[in-house]
Amino acid sequence: MVKVVLKEVSKYFGKVRAVDNLNLEIKDGEFVALLGPSGCGKTTTLLMIAGIYKPTKGRIYFDNEDITDLPPKDRNIGMVFQSYALYPHMTVYNNIAFPLKLKKTPKHVIHEKVVKVARLLRIDNLLDRKPSQLSGGQQQRVALARALVKEPDVLLLDEPLSNLDAKLRIYMRAELKRLQKELKVTTIYVTHDQVEAMSMADRIAVMNQGKLQQYAEPNILYDKPANIFVAGFIGNPPMNFIEGSIMEVNGEYYFDSGVFKLKIHRSLGEMISSKTEEAILGFRPEHIKLVTTKAPNAIKGIVYVVEPLGRDMVVNIKVNDTIIKALASPEIQLTPGQQIYIILDERKIHFFNKSTGEAIV
Amino acid sequence: MRITRAVMKKIIPWLFLTPVIIFIILSWVAPVALTLYLGFTDLSIKNFLAFIRDFFTPEVHITLENFEKIFFGGDPYLPEVLKITIIYVVSVLAINAFYSLILSISIAYFLKHDYLSLFLRVSWLLPRITPGVIYALMWNWFIDPRYGMLNTLLSLAGIPKEMLPQSWLLDKPYSQILMIMVNGYIGASFGMIVYTAAIKSIPPDLINAALVDGANEFQVARHIIIPLLKWPIFFVVAWQTLSLLASYEQILLIWGAGGGGGYAGIARAAGVMVWALYSYSKAFSEYQYGYASAISVVLVVVGIALILIYFKLFGFSRLMAPSKVEV
Ligand SMILES: Nc1ncnc2c1ncn2[C@@H]1O[C@H](COP(=O)(O)OP(=O)(O)OP(=O)(O)O)[C@@H](O)[C@H]1O
Ligand SMILES: [Mg+2]
């Protein structure tokens, strides 16, 4: 139960900057998700916190104590590795018991704890097996049990649920979250899966190419993405982006994409044009209203493809050469080739600086 | 006649294997058969010429005397040879299979410096790539009591003069220690090649997981690395016992270089007469071919028995995969 602080931490492998100047503070008992595409440095970050890798630069603190040079065994960390890393020569029981044996815990206490955590993770019937006799999902739960059994101060989870089937994954998400709250253990959870991150984490750190993009609560990432990367990464289907420029005509402001002009509020227009001329307009598929008749300040397009998703459908709309995705309820009858009008809610659109990618509003 | 594809498929592997099979028959099966036969004869220098002229000469008699001599105390020196052989095999095996394991773990795991580790691995390979005769000669120079470096180094290390032997070649037990060092240094490289390859193939995450679980470096070696090297260790032990049982070249090269009574006499005096060398010396310095063959036959039988035991214990297929790490 500690606070974890990373101060200007970098890790280079030769020329590769796996992690680049990362500042991160994880509060005592907080559940933080590390989210980012493959190769962005998530595992490297965990391994530095665990003490396996020494940062090339920067310091790491547990509760204000500098632990950058402390060996892994003195950090009291529980970790689930991306590859599970179960010991192939030990039974499931011995795998889970291993951290306790190293602590010289009495035998009967070990037995109690192993059985308890195994029951919790529904692997108590597998204790005599070797890891090679388990399915991927079972192996993942054994790895989780091994990380939990030592009652760690910090729990590091590297995609611990990636191999479970959908049903078990949802059960394990809830279970893990409940467990984490109950044990109040500071947790860093690595995942590719934004739904997982959004539904489980108190805060999410989005990384790309070794750099921290944004670190905030899930709803803030969604509502106020800090840059175009976060905006495009969070949300499914992803946000639509259209390049263009801001122009002023007779005191009225427009976003001009070259194909259509979108009238925007004066204060918004002034703010954007004070920062940049070239802007990128972003809006989420779920914030689009589709109408079949011409409306003021609507963007005209042609229905291209309709993908039904059950509850909703994704409508691909062709506006000149760009495809815009919109989420619509299946009640509207749409046929490809049909003309359609897109209405945007000005409170829910985003503008990004084209050269830096930073969000303007 | 048309040869179908299926038939071709069956024939072609044999076609490629034939030279090897012929070679195995000529170099292994035939000598073993001949040795086995000679073991039951009284072939010696007296009837050797007749035997060369005519394989079936009546001057060579079939007899059980050789084996009686071996098993019923007809050769008073044989128990000594047996003892030396056991000391030799067990101690060199300890170096080759277990000391080399410790070395490999130190070099491939504890030593985090890649180039230094590579350098050390290569330096342990040197004796193996040095021609045997040169290797033996180097040892002969190294141990020379007057000009050699060994005694000088040992006295520099603070070992008093009285404890150093007059002659490493002749004074027991120094000669036997020398025998073990010479063979251990060569043999260790075999185990090291197998072990370091196996250690390097252990997924780093396993070791990382153990470290995070609270193990120190020694506990990682003990609980993770060594258990994962189970099969490579079995393989090296099996392989090395067999090759050590039959080996005598280095001993012959080093103790055979002395003058006087010939290598047989020197090796005997120095207490380094191992079983295989004893057979060799019986044949080529005392010309008792029949008896020498019988001694060799015992060795072959022990070797085959060991192979069968190993296969039974560890499973044939697993032994055939030397660098397998159980992951
Ligand atoms: N031991 C290493 N040596 C060299 N480069 C490495 C090493 N470990 C990681 N890298 C590089 O560092 C970068 C970050 O790797 P990392 O494993 O942290 O990514 P990740 O975010 O965990 O990706 P994934 O989601 O695929 O697991 C990658 O470009 C990777 O190739
Ligand atoms: Mg990873």
XYZ file of C-alpha atoms and ligand atoms in Angstrom:
720
model
C 0.000 0.000 0.000
C 2.291 2.692 -1.226
C 2.323 5.677 -3.484
C 4.387 5.125 -6.613
C 6.097 8.053 -8.269
C 8.099 8.021 -11.492
C 10.181 11.153 -11.993
C 11.514 11.855 -15.469
C 12.124 8.177 -16.046
C 13.641 7.055 -19.345
C 14.786 3.691 -20.589
C 16.837 3.351 -23.741
C 17.799 0.088 -25.392
C 20.663 1.254 -27.580
C 18.978 3.722 -29.904
C 15.436 2.639 -29.050
C 13.757 4.953 -26.580
C 11.404 2.440 -25.038
C 10.320 4.925 -22.364
C 11.015 8.612 -22.731
C 10.890 11.080 -19.847
C 7.916 9.568 -18.083
C 6.362 11.364 -15.119
C 3.687 9.416 -13.341
C 2.219 9.426 -9.879
C 0.048 6.577 -8.697
C -1.722 7.262 -5.445
C -1.846 4.872 -2.547
C -4.444 2.239 -3.365
C -5.166 3.626 -6.802
C -5.935 1.477 -9.821
C -4.148 2.909 -12.837
C -4.281 1.507 -16.338
C -1.380 1.877 -18.763
C -2.931 2.000 -22.171
C -1.209 2.213 -25.502
C -0.452 0.450 -28.752
C 1.997 -2.420 -29.032
C 5.614 -1.431 -28.448
C 4.837 1.853 -26.708
C 6.822 0.945 -23.599
C 4.186 -0.404 -21.219
C 6.034 -3.580 -20.249
C 9.299 -1.683 -19.969
C 7.650 0.738 -17.538
C 6.385 -2.119 -15.377
C 9.753 -3.836 -15.377
C 11.406 -0.630 -14.186
C 8.907 -0.325 -11.352
C 9.540 -3.967 -10.498
C 13.281 -3.357 -10.440
C 14.160 -5.711 -13.283
C 15.312 -2.868 -15.523
C 17.257 0.035 -14.159
C 16.096 3.321 -15.690
C 18.598 4.960 -18.007
C 17.579 8.257 -16.419
C 15.219 9.398 -13.699
C 14.184 8.104 -10.291
C 11.396 5.942 -8.949
C 9.886 6.461 -5.492
C 7.662 4.340 -3.263
C 6.156 6.629 -0.634
C 8.852 9.294 -1.057
C 11.555 6.687 -0.622
C 13.900 6.496 -3.603
C 13.895 2.822 -4.590
C 15.568 3.204 -7.991
C 18.530 1.104 -6.880
C 16.647 -1.365 -4.709
C 16.714 -4.969 -6.002
C 13.333 -6.494 -6.984
C 13.160 -8.796 -3.972
C 13.113 -5.861 -1.565
C 10.228 -4.055 -3.260
C 7.387 -6.393 -2.274
C 5.797 -6.353 -5.686
C 3.377 -8.827 -7.188
C 3.558 -9.076 -10.934
C 1.733 -10.939 -13.646
C 3.940 -11.159 -16.708
C 2.631 -10.825 -20.212
C 3.955 -14.339 -20.886
C 2.633 -15.549 -17.475
C 6.157 -16.809 -16.695
C 4.960 -19.776 -14.662
C 7.750 -22.044 -13.490
C 7.382 -25.062 -15.774
C 9.019 -27.520 -13.386
C 6.732 -26.736 -10.469
C 3.128 -27.702 -9.913
C 0.477 -24.998 -9.750
C 0.576 -25.278 -5.960
C 4.320 -24.764 -5.828
C 4.143 -21.938 -8.319
C 1.750 -20.065 -6.096
C 3.637 -21.023 -2.945
C 7.031 -19.950 -4.307
C 6.990 -16.304 -3.113
C 5.883 -17.451 0.342
C 8.564 -20.139 0.532
C 11.177 -17.520 -0.247
C 9.844 -15.488 2.672
C 10.239 -18.567 4.893
C 6.537 -18.603 5.736
C 5.535 -21.624 7.889
C 4.196 -24.560 5.865
C 0.646 -24.551 7.199
C 0.289 -20.810 6.599
C 1.492 -21.316 3.034
C -1.066 -24.037 2.556
C -3.900 -21.894 3.875
C -3.010 -18.909 1.742
C -2.473 -20.902 -1.440
C -5.776 -22.690 -1.119
C -7.592 -19.467 -0.357
C -6.281 -17.539 -3.322
C -6.733 -20.553 -5.604
C -10.361 -20.813 -4.582
C -10.860 -17.134 -5.207
C -9.507 -17.475 -8.729
C -11.315 -20.766 -9.341
C -8.176 -22.813 -9.865
C -8.334 -24.862 -6.660
C -8.998 -28.004 -8.690
C -5.776 -27.538 -10.681
C -3.257 -27.360 -7.853
C -1.537 -30.665 -8.697
C -1.027 -29.920 -12.350
C 2.029 -28.634 -14.137
C 1.661 -25.352 -16.085
C 2.017 -27.210 -19.393
C -1.232 -29.026 -18.602
C -3.236 -25.805 -18.315
C -5.076 -23.681 -20.840
C -3.936 -20.129 -21.473
C -6.674 -18.685 -19.304
C -5.925 -21.059 -16.445
C -2.238 -20.189 -16.656
C -3.113 -16.517 -16.433
C -5.128 -17.102 -13.292
C -2.279 -19.073 -11.724
C 0.029 -16.166 -12.499
C -2.465 -13.830 -10.874
C -2.704 -16.075 -7.820
C 1.083 -16.104 -7.501
C 1.146 -12.314 -7.638
C -1.639 -11.902 -5.086
C -0.599 -14.530 -2.574
C 2.298 -12.545 -1.203
C 0.012 -9.601 -0.383
C 2.142 -7.134 -2.279
C 2.367 -3.389 -1.763
C 2.203 -2.828 -5.493
C 0.501 -5.036 -8.027
C 1.784 -4.915 -11.593
C -0.411 -6.598 -14.159
C 0.789 -6.952 -17.734
C -2.308 -7.777 -19.764
C -3.512 -10.313 -17.247
C -6.830 -11.053 -18.914
C -5.879 -11.063 -22.573
C -6.269 -14.821 -22.934
C -9.614 -15.348 -21.286
C -12.844 -15.879 -23.140
C -15.287 -12.983 -23.145
C -17.458 -14.307 -20.332
C -14.610 -15.179 -17.995
C -12.917 -11.919 -18.803
C -15.932 -9.907 -17.699
C -16.178 -11.987 -14.523
C -12.451 -11.573 -13.838
C -12.564 -7.824 -14.496
C -15.193 -7.364 -11.851
C -13.463 -9.789 -9.503
C -10.102 -8.117 -9.932
C -11.550 -4.704 -9.392
C -13.400 -5.840 -6.267
C -10.260 -7.540 -4.972
C -8.174 -4.486 -5.620
C -10.569 -2.258 -3.729
C -10.776 -4.748 -0.906
C -7.018 -5.169 -0.537
C -6.415 -1.492 -1.299
C -3.311 -2.470 -3.172
C -1.788 0.092 -5.506
C -2.234 -1.415 -8.949
C -0.818 -0.713 -12.366
C -2.641 -2.515 -15.073
C -1.310 -2.764 -18.607
C -3.727 -3.310 -21.419
C -4.361 -2.717 -25.091
C -8.043 -2.921 -24.482
C -9.576 0.501 -23.917
C -12.865 -0.915 -22.735
C -10.996 -2.789 -20.030
C -9.058 0.320 -19.075
C -12.147 2.533 -19.075
C -14.233 0.149 -17.039
C -11.655 -0.777 -14.414
C -9.231 2.045 -13.847
C -9.435 5.058 -11.572
C -7.055 6.813 -13.906
C -5.594 5.916 -17.263
C -2.137 6.758 -18.555
C -2.106 6.707 -22.328
C 1.317 6.129 -23.843
C 2.621 6.244 -27.359
C 6.171 5.623 -28.557
C 7.559 5.790 -25.050
C 5.932 9.096 -24.217
C 3.045 9.786 -21.875
C 0.205 11.323 -23.880
C -2.338 11.969 -21.190
C -2.962 10.853 -17.645
C -6.485 11.360 -16.411
C -9.760 9.816 -15.348
C -11.518 7.731 -18.005
C -14.298 10.247 -18.695
C -11.806 13.075 -19.106
C -9.818 11.071 -21.631
C -13.037 10.600 -23.517
C -14.424 14.100 -23.215
C -11.253 16.148 -23.281
C -8.503 14.250 -25.084
C -5.245 16.148 -24.797
C -4.142 15.474 -28.330
C -5.077 13.827 -31.550
C -3.440 10.523 -30.560
C -5.543 10.121 -27.417
C -8.628 11.289 -29.265
C -8.128 8.649 -31.918
C -7.106 5.917 -29.509
C -9.976 6.189 -27.043
C -13.414 5.357 -28.307
C -14.752 2.778 -30.673
C -15.406 3.333 -33.530
C -12.662 5.970 -33.385
C -13.155 9.694 -33.654
C -13.539 11.215 -37.130
C -10.883 13.726 -38.158
C -11.137 16.303 -40.912
C -8.391 18.738 -41.827
C -9.172 22.305 -42.696
C -8.676 25.911 -41.735
C -10.527 28.558 -39.788
C -11.805 31.537 -41.713
C -13.635 34.652 -40.811
C -16.320 36.109 -43.013
C -18.091 39.286 -41.853
C -17.371 38.586 -38.230
C -18.632 35.011 -38.490
C -16.288 32.078 -38.087
C -16.248 28.969 -40.236
C -14.282 25.763 -40.330
C -13.443 25.253 -43.986
C -12.452 21.761 -45.047
C -12.354 22.648 -48.711
C -15.461 20.577 -49.298
C -17.821 22.019 -46.756
C -17.963 24.975 -44.440
C -19.059 24.557 -40.873
C -20.158 27.593 -38.985
C -18.735 27.744 -35.501
C -19.258 29.981 -32.533
C -17.422 33.262 -32.565
C -15.499 32.707 -29.308
C -14.428 29.269 -30.476
C -13.313 30.610 -33.816
C -11.304 33.385 -32.221
C -9.622 31.017 -29.859
C -8.596 28.608 -32.592
C -7.387 31.219 -34.987
C -5.320 32.840 -32.258
C -3.348 29.594 -32.022
C -3.224 28.183 -35.515
C -4.575 28.559 -38.984
C -4.505 24.912 -39.958
C -6.758 22.925 -37.676
C -8.151 19.443 -37.475
C -11.781 18.976 -36.634
C -12.639 15.916 -34.576
C -16.000 14.434 -33.618
C -17.079 11.104 -32.305
C -19.360 8.777 -34.279
C -21.769 8.665 -31.352
C -22.158 12.451 -31.340
C -23.444 12.722 -34.864
C -27.054 13.315 -35.726
C -28.129 12.064 -39.120
C -31.036 13.614 -41.006
C -32.307 12.914 -44.458
C -33.443 16.416 -45.252
C -31.371 19.519 -45.735
C -30.722 21.407 -42.505
C -28.779 24.544 -41.604
C -25.063 24.049 -40.912
C -25.255 20.371 -41.858
C -22.625 18.503 -43.829
C -23.858 16.782 -46.930
C -22.700 13.250 -47.639
C -23.630 9.986 -49.285
C -24.317 6.767 -47.439
C -21.521 4.380 -48.362
C -21.749 1.248 -46.210
C -23.977 0.342 -43.279
C -22.582 -2.044 -40.660
C -25.226 -3.310 -38.256
C -23.901 -3.974 -34.744
C -27.071 -5.243 -33.172
C -28.068 -2.455 -30.858
C -26.720 0.280 -33.166
C -25.255 0.496 -36.570
C -22.187 2.160 -37.949
C -22.950 4.256 -40.969
C -20.040 5.045 -43.255
C -20.699 8.318 -44.978
C -18.718 9.592 -47.884
C -18.086 13.319 -47.812
C -16.214 13.946 -51.019
C -13.193 11.636 -50.510
C -13.322 11.219 -46.751
C -15.225 8.500 -44.975
C -17.004 9.570 -41.825
C -18.285 7.003 -39.397
C -21.481 7.689 -37.530
C -23.288 5.671 -34.927
C -27.010 5.595 -35.502
C -29.965 3.679 -34.189
C -31.153 1.031 -36.636
C -34.587 2.606 -36.893
C -33.575 4.928 -39.708
C -33.815 3.240 -43.049
C -30.638 3.899 -45.004
C -29.571 2.587 -48.341
C -26.125 3.005 -49.852
C -25.954 5.844 -52.333
C -28.591 7.830 -50.510
C -27.971 11.485 -49.661
C -27.687 12.306 -46.008
C -26.935 15.266 -43.769
C -24.650 15.266 -40.777
C -25.420 17.561 -37.879
C -22.735 18.144 -35.272
C -23.282 19.241 -31.704
C -20.920 22.155 -31.212
C -20.432 21.327 -27.542
C -19.040 17.959 -28.498
C -16.632 18.750 -31.271
C -12.878 19.017 -30.885
C -10.236 21.040 -32.629
C -6.584 20.116 -32.804
C -3.538 22.037 -33.868
C -2.512 20.434 -37.139
C 1.222 20.898 -36.653
C 1.507 19.807 -33.005
C -1.510 17.555 -32.656
C -2.384 19.278 -29.370
C -6.019 19.817 -28.538
C -7.196 23.416 -28.739
C -10.599 22.797 -27.241
C 10.832 -51.931 -64.372
C 9.270 -48.722 -63.196
C 10.291 -47.528 -59.780
C 7.364 -45.812 -58.126
C 7.679 -42.682 -56.040
C 6.793 -44.558 -52.874
C 9.576 -47.043 -53.412
C 12.005 -44.236 -54.189
C 10.992 -42.521 -50.995
C 11.890 -45.639 -49.050
C 15.147 -46.258 -50.894
C 16.645 -42.791 -50.954
C 17.262 -42.397 -47.211
C 19.029 -45.744 -47.154
C 21.111 -44.694 -50.097
C 22.376 -41.723 -48.129
C 22.787 -43.752 -44.956
C 24.776 -46.566 -46.544
C 28.226 -44.920 -46.318
C 27.633 -44.138 -42.668
C 26.391 -47.623 -41.929
C 29.406 -49.150 -43.646
C 31.626 -46.843 -41.664
C 29.958 -47.780 -38.386
C 30.297 -51.467 -39.195
C 33.970 -51.125 -40.086
C 34.914 -48.840 -37.254
C 32.779 -50.121 -34.415
C 30.955 -53.394 -34.982
C 33.894 -55.180 -36.580
C 36.471 -54.193 -33.947
C 34.066 -55.076 -31.148
C 33.405 -58.451 -32.717
C 37.111 -59.021 -33.212
C 37.883 -57.935 -29.644
C 35.183 -60.192 -28.348
C 36.641 -63.104 -30.285
C 40.216 -62.366 -29.237
C 39.107 -62.107 -25.618
C 38.425 -65.805 -25.731
C 41.842 -66.701 -27.186
C 45.357 -66.986 -25.882
C 46.761 -64.748 -28.596
C 50.102 -63.282 -27.551
C 53.499 -62.541 -28.965
C 54.202 -66.290 -29.201
C 51.509 -67.131 -31.729
C 50.964 -63.646 -33.179
C 52.908 -64.208 -36.399
C 51.049 -67.407 -37.124
C 47.759 -65.611 -36.447
C 48.597 -62.860 -38.886
C 49.410 -65.334 -41.599
C 46.341 -67.476 -40.941
C 43.350 -66.246 -38.978
C 42.346 -69.827 -38.149
C 45.772 -71.106 -37.174
C 45.697 -74.022 -34.720
C 48.369 -72.270 -32.644
C 45.718 -69.900 -31.262
C 43.486 -71.658 -28.765
C 39.999 -70.815 -27.611
C 40.045 -70.424 -23.853
C 38.207 -68.889 -20.882
C 41.466 -68.243 -19.035
C 41.468 -64.475 -19.683
C 38.112 -63.932 -18.040
C 38.985 -66.282 -15.204
C 42.065 -64.160 -14.638
C 39.983 -60.980 -14.586
C 37.191 -62.148 -12.352
C 38.920 -64.637 -10.054
C 41.952 -62.689 -8.964
C 44.439 -64.046 -11.477
C 45.792 -60.528 -11.990
C 46.755 -58.974 -8.631
C 47.139 -55.506 -10.178
C 43.603 -55.400 -11.574
C 41.868 -54.220 -8.337
C 44.265 -51.280 -8.292
C 43.356 -50.483 -11.911
C 39.685 -50.679 -11.022
C 40.184 -48.309 -8.103
C 42.110 -45.813 -10.216
C 39.476 -46.022 -12.946
C 36.697 -45.297 -10.497
C 38.593 -42.357 -8.994
C 39.328 -41.122 -12.489
C 35.786 -41.408 -13.849
C 34.075 -40.069 -10.751
C 36.355 -37.075 -10.215
C 36.616 -36.061 -13.846
C 32.877 -36.507 -14.152
C 32.416 -34.239 -11.157
C 34.430 -31.599 -12.970
C 32.866 -32.169 -16.369
C 29.268 -32.382 -15.323
C 29.000 -30.441 -12.060
C 31.893 -28.039 -11.805
C 31.165 -27.046 -15.401
C 27.550 -26.451 -14.373
C 28.655 -24.017 -11.686
C 30.995 -22.358 -14.153
C 28.281 -22.104 -16.788
C 25.820 -20.528 -14.398
C 28.474 -18.074 -13.264
C 29.450 -17.192 -16.791
C 26.036 -17.219 -18.438
C 23.938 -15.853 -15.577
C 25.808 -14.199 -12.733
C 28.186 -12.420 -15.067
C 25.993 -9.742 -16.581
C 28.788 -8.548 -18.841
C 28.260 -10.059 -22.284
C 31.733 -9.717 -23.779
C 33.522 -10.909 -20.660
C 31.188 -13.889 -20.564
C 31.929 -14.666 -24.206
C 35.656 -14.352 -23.585
C 35.509 -16.790 -20.675
C 33.450 -19.264 -22.639
C 35.951 -19.184 -25.495
C 38.908 -19.571 -23.174
C 37.388 -22.764 -21.785
C 37.106 -24.034 -25.329
C 40.818 -23.598 -26.017
C 41.943 -27.049 -24.818
C 39.284 -28.664 -26.957
C 40.451 -26.983 -30.137
C 44.131 -27.484 -29.322
C 45.555 -30.652 -30.910
C 45.857 -33.333 -28.219
C 49.588 -33.781 -28.543
C 50.222 -30.066 -28.138
C 47.870 -29.909 -25.187
C 49.774 -32.748 -23.523
C 53.103 -31.104 -24.286
C 51.909 -27.865 -22.761
C 51.008 -29.683 -19.593
C 54.387 -31.360 -19.580
C 56.069 -27.971 -19.677
C 53.684 -26.484 -17.216
C 54.343 -29.139 -14.568
C 58.076 -29.419 -15.043
C 59.468 -29.129 -11.497
C 62.440 -26.988 -12.528
C 61.275 -24.916 -15.487
C 57.495 -25.233 -15.300
C 55.141 -22.580 -14.055
C 52.906 -24.726 -11.885
C 55.230 -25.060 -8.895
C 56.300 -21.432 -9.213
C 52.673 -20.310 -9.204
C 51.832 -22.509 -6.255
C 54.750 -21.220 -4.198
C 53.747 -17.678 -5.127
C 50.306 -18.533 -3.800
C 52.002 -19.281 -0.490
C 52.142 -23.048 -0.548
C 55.310 -24.177 1.266
C 58.023 -25.903 -0.760
C 57.781 -29.142 1.228
C 54.206 -29.620 0.104
C 55.098 -29.362 -3.574
C 55.986 -32.600 -5.311
C 59.425 -33.384 -6.696
C 57.648 -34.570 -9.781
C 54.039 -34.022 -10.704
C 54.325 -36.922 -13.092
C 55.457 -39.548 -10.637
C 54.607 -38.663 -7.053
C 51.261 -39.986 -5.915
C 48.741 -38.473 -5.294
C 49.989 -35.468 -7.280
C 50.141 -37.544 -10.439
C 46.541 -38.550 -9.960
C 45.507 -34.962 -9.298
C 47.298 -34.030 -12.484
C 45.453 -36.764 -14.387
C 42.142 -35.370 -13.150
C 43.061 -31.755 -13.947
C 44.268 -32.516 -17.443
C 41.117 -34.405 -18.371
C 38.770 -32.177 -16.435
C 39.957 -29.042 -18.181
C 39.281 -30.569 -21.588
C 36.028 -32.252 -20.664
C 34.502 -29.285 -18.862
C 34.124 -27.412 -22.140
C 31.679 -30.013 -23.406
C 29.358 -29.526 -20.472
C 29.798 -25.782 -20.706
C 28.711 -25.669 -24.330
C 25.586 -27.647 -23.541
C 24.816 -25.774 -20.321
C 25.428 -22.217 -21.482
C 23.276 -22.804 -24.555
C 20.530 -24.179 -22.325
C 20.816 -21.315 -19.821
C 20.653 -18.752 -22.601
C 17.476 -20.399 -23.871
C 15.617 -19.993 -20.571
C 13.001 -17.262 -21.163
C 14.172 -14.137 -19.302
C 10.661 -13.622 -17.933
C 10.994 -16.777 -15.820
C 14.064 -15.396 -14.126
C 12.459 -11.962 -13.814
C 9.390 -13.537 -12.245
C 11.541 -15.309 -9.662
C 13.344 -12.071 -8.863
C 10.048 -10.252 -8.401
C 8.780 -13.138 -6.273
C 11.590 -12.355 -3.886
C 14.448 -14.621 -4.904
C 18.034 -13.452 -4.739
C 20.455 -14.412 -7.509
C 21.496 -17.647 -5.798
C 17.922 -18.691 -5.200
C 17.212 -18.058 -8.874
C 20.067 -20.376 -9.763
C 18.940 -23.004 -7.290
C 15.169 -22.948 -7.771
C 14.846 -21.962 -11.413
C 17.960 -22.461 -13.501
C 19.248 -25.782 -12.167
C 15.852 -27.553 -12.209
C 15.319 -26.347 -15.767
C 18.686 -27.822 -16.745
C 17.667 -31.296 -15.604
C 17.809 -32.860 -19.031
C 21.013 -31.180 -20.162
C 22.630 -32.355 -16.909
C 21.466 -35.944 -17.418
C 22.694 -35.806 -20.960
C 26.142 -34.546 -20.017
C 26.505 -37.079 -17.193
C 25.519 -39.973 -19.432
C 27.689 -38.876 -22.279
C 30.708 -38.130 -20.107
C 30.657 -41.374 -18.103
C 30.736 -43.331 -21.313
C 33.476 -41.331 -22.932
C 35.562 -41.215 -19.749
C 35.374 -44.970 -19.275
C 36.921 -45.504 -22.672
C 39.390 -42.641 -22.632
C 43.105 -42.842 -21.997
C 44.676 -40.673 -24.742
C 45.718 -37.753 -22.535
C 47.189 -40.061 -19.909
C 49.073 -41.934 -22.578
C 50.325 -38.728 -24.162
C 51.580 -37.256 -20.896
C 52.886 -40.293 -19.076
C 53.907 -42.003 -22.293
C 56.482 -39.324 -23.053
C 58.837 -40.491 -20.300
C 61.794 -42.712 -21.158
C 63.028 -45.730 -19.214
C 60.593 -48.537 -18.726
C 58.046 -47.223 -21.257
C 54.675 -45.656 -20.614
C 53.198 -48.751 -19.047
C 55.774 -48.727 -16.297
C 55.501 -44.999 -15.672
C 51.711 -44.920 -15.649
C 51.710 -47.830 -13.257
C 54.246 -46.250 -10.950
C 52.390 -42.932 -11.066
C 49.104 -44.586 -10.223
C 47.336 -43.356 -13.341
C 46.765 -46.716 -14.995
C 43.100 -46.570 -15.899
C 41.212 -49.552 -17.284
C 41.392 -48.585 -20.927
C 45.071 -47.734 -20.698
C 45.724 -51.027 -18.932
C 44.187 -52.884 -21.820
C 46.249 -50.810 -24.229
C 49.464 -51.466 -22.366
C 48.752 -55.187 -22.040
C 48.367 -55.326 -25.794
C 51.087 -53.026 -27.038
C 53.803 -53.227 -24.439
C 53.335 -56.737 -23.107
C 51.863 -58.204 -26.293
C 49.202 -60.219 -24.448
C 46.590 -59.579 -27.107
C 44.107 -62.121 -25.844
C 44.141 -60.840 -22.281
C 44.062 -57.201 -23.416
C 40.993 -57.934 -25.538
C 39.246 -59.578 -22.616
C 39.869 -56.463 -20.498
C 38.410 -54.323 -23.270
C 35.392 -56.583 -23.586
C 34.597 -55.958 -19.931
C 34.723 -52.231 -20.636
C 32.436 -52.563 -23.656
C 29.940 -54.597 -21.651
C 29.958 -52.068 -18.800
C 29.501 -49.274 -21.339
C 26.559 -50.946 -23.060
C 24.993 -51.739 -19.698
C 25.309 -48.080 -18.690
C 23.760 -46.942 -21.965
C 20.823 -49.248 -21.402
C 20.407 -48.024 -17.834
C 20.530 -44.392 -18.931
C 17.997 -44.957 -21.690
C 15.742 -46.755 -19.273
C 16.083 -44.059 -16.622
C 15.826 -40.941 -18.715
C 14.081 -42.039 -21.851
C 15.793 -42.396 -25.178
C 14.106 -39.524 -26.973
C 14.841 -37.016 -24.225
C 18.515 -37.897 -24.130
C 18.713 -37.354 -27.840
C 17.738 -33.685 -27.442
C 20.794 -32.285 -25.706
C 19.989 -28.634 -25.143
C 16.339 -29.087 -24.307
C 15.133 -26.816 -21.573
C 11.886 -27.879 -19.965
C 9.622 -24.942 -20.704
N 15.235 -6.013 -23.853
C 15.031 -5.177 -24.882
N 16.034 -4.886 -25.741
C 15.834 -4.038 -26.770
N 14.685 -3.426 -27.042
C 13.641 -3.654 -26.238
C 13.754 -4.559 -25.119
N 12.565 -4.606 -24.490
C 11.745 -3.795 -25.198
N 12.385 -3.223 -26.230
C 11.811 -2.255 -27.187
O 11.258 -1.212 -26.439
C 10.007 -0.815 -26.959
C 8.927 -0.949 -25.891
O 8.746 -2.313 -25.579
P 7.680 -2.843 -24.529
O 7.887 -4.288 -24.375
O 7.764 -2.013 -23.303
O 6.313 -2.562 -25.289
P 4.812 -2.826 -24.814
O 4.170 -1.512 -24.716
O 4.804 -3.696 -23.614
O 4.231 -3.600 -26.073
P 3.183 -4.817 -26.124
O 1.837 -4.235 -25.950
O 3.373 -5.371 -27.497
O 3.549 -5.771 -25.048
C 9.763 -1.687 -28.175
O 10.135 -0.945 -29.312
C 10.675 -2.851 -27.983
O 11.108 -3.332 -29.216
Mg 4.178 -5.586 -23.230
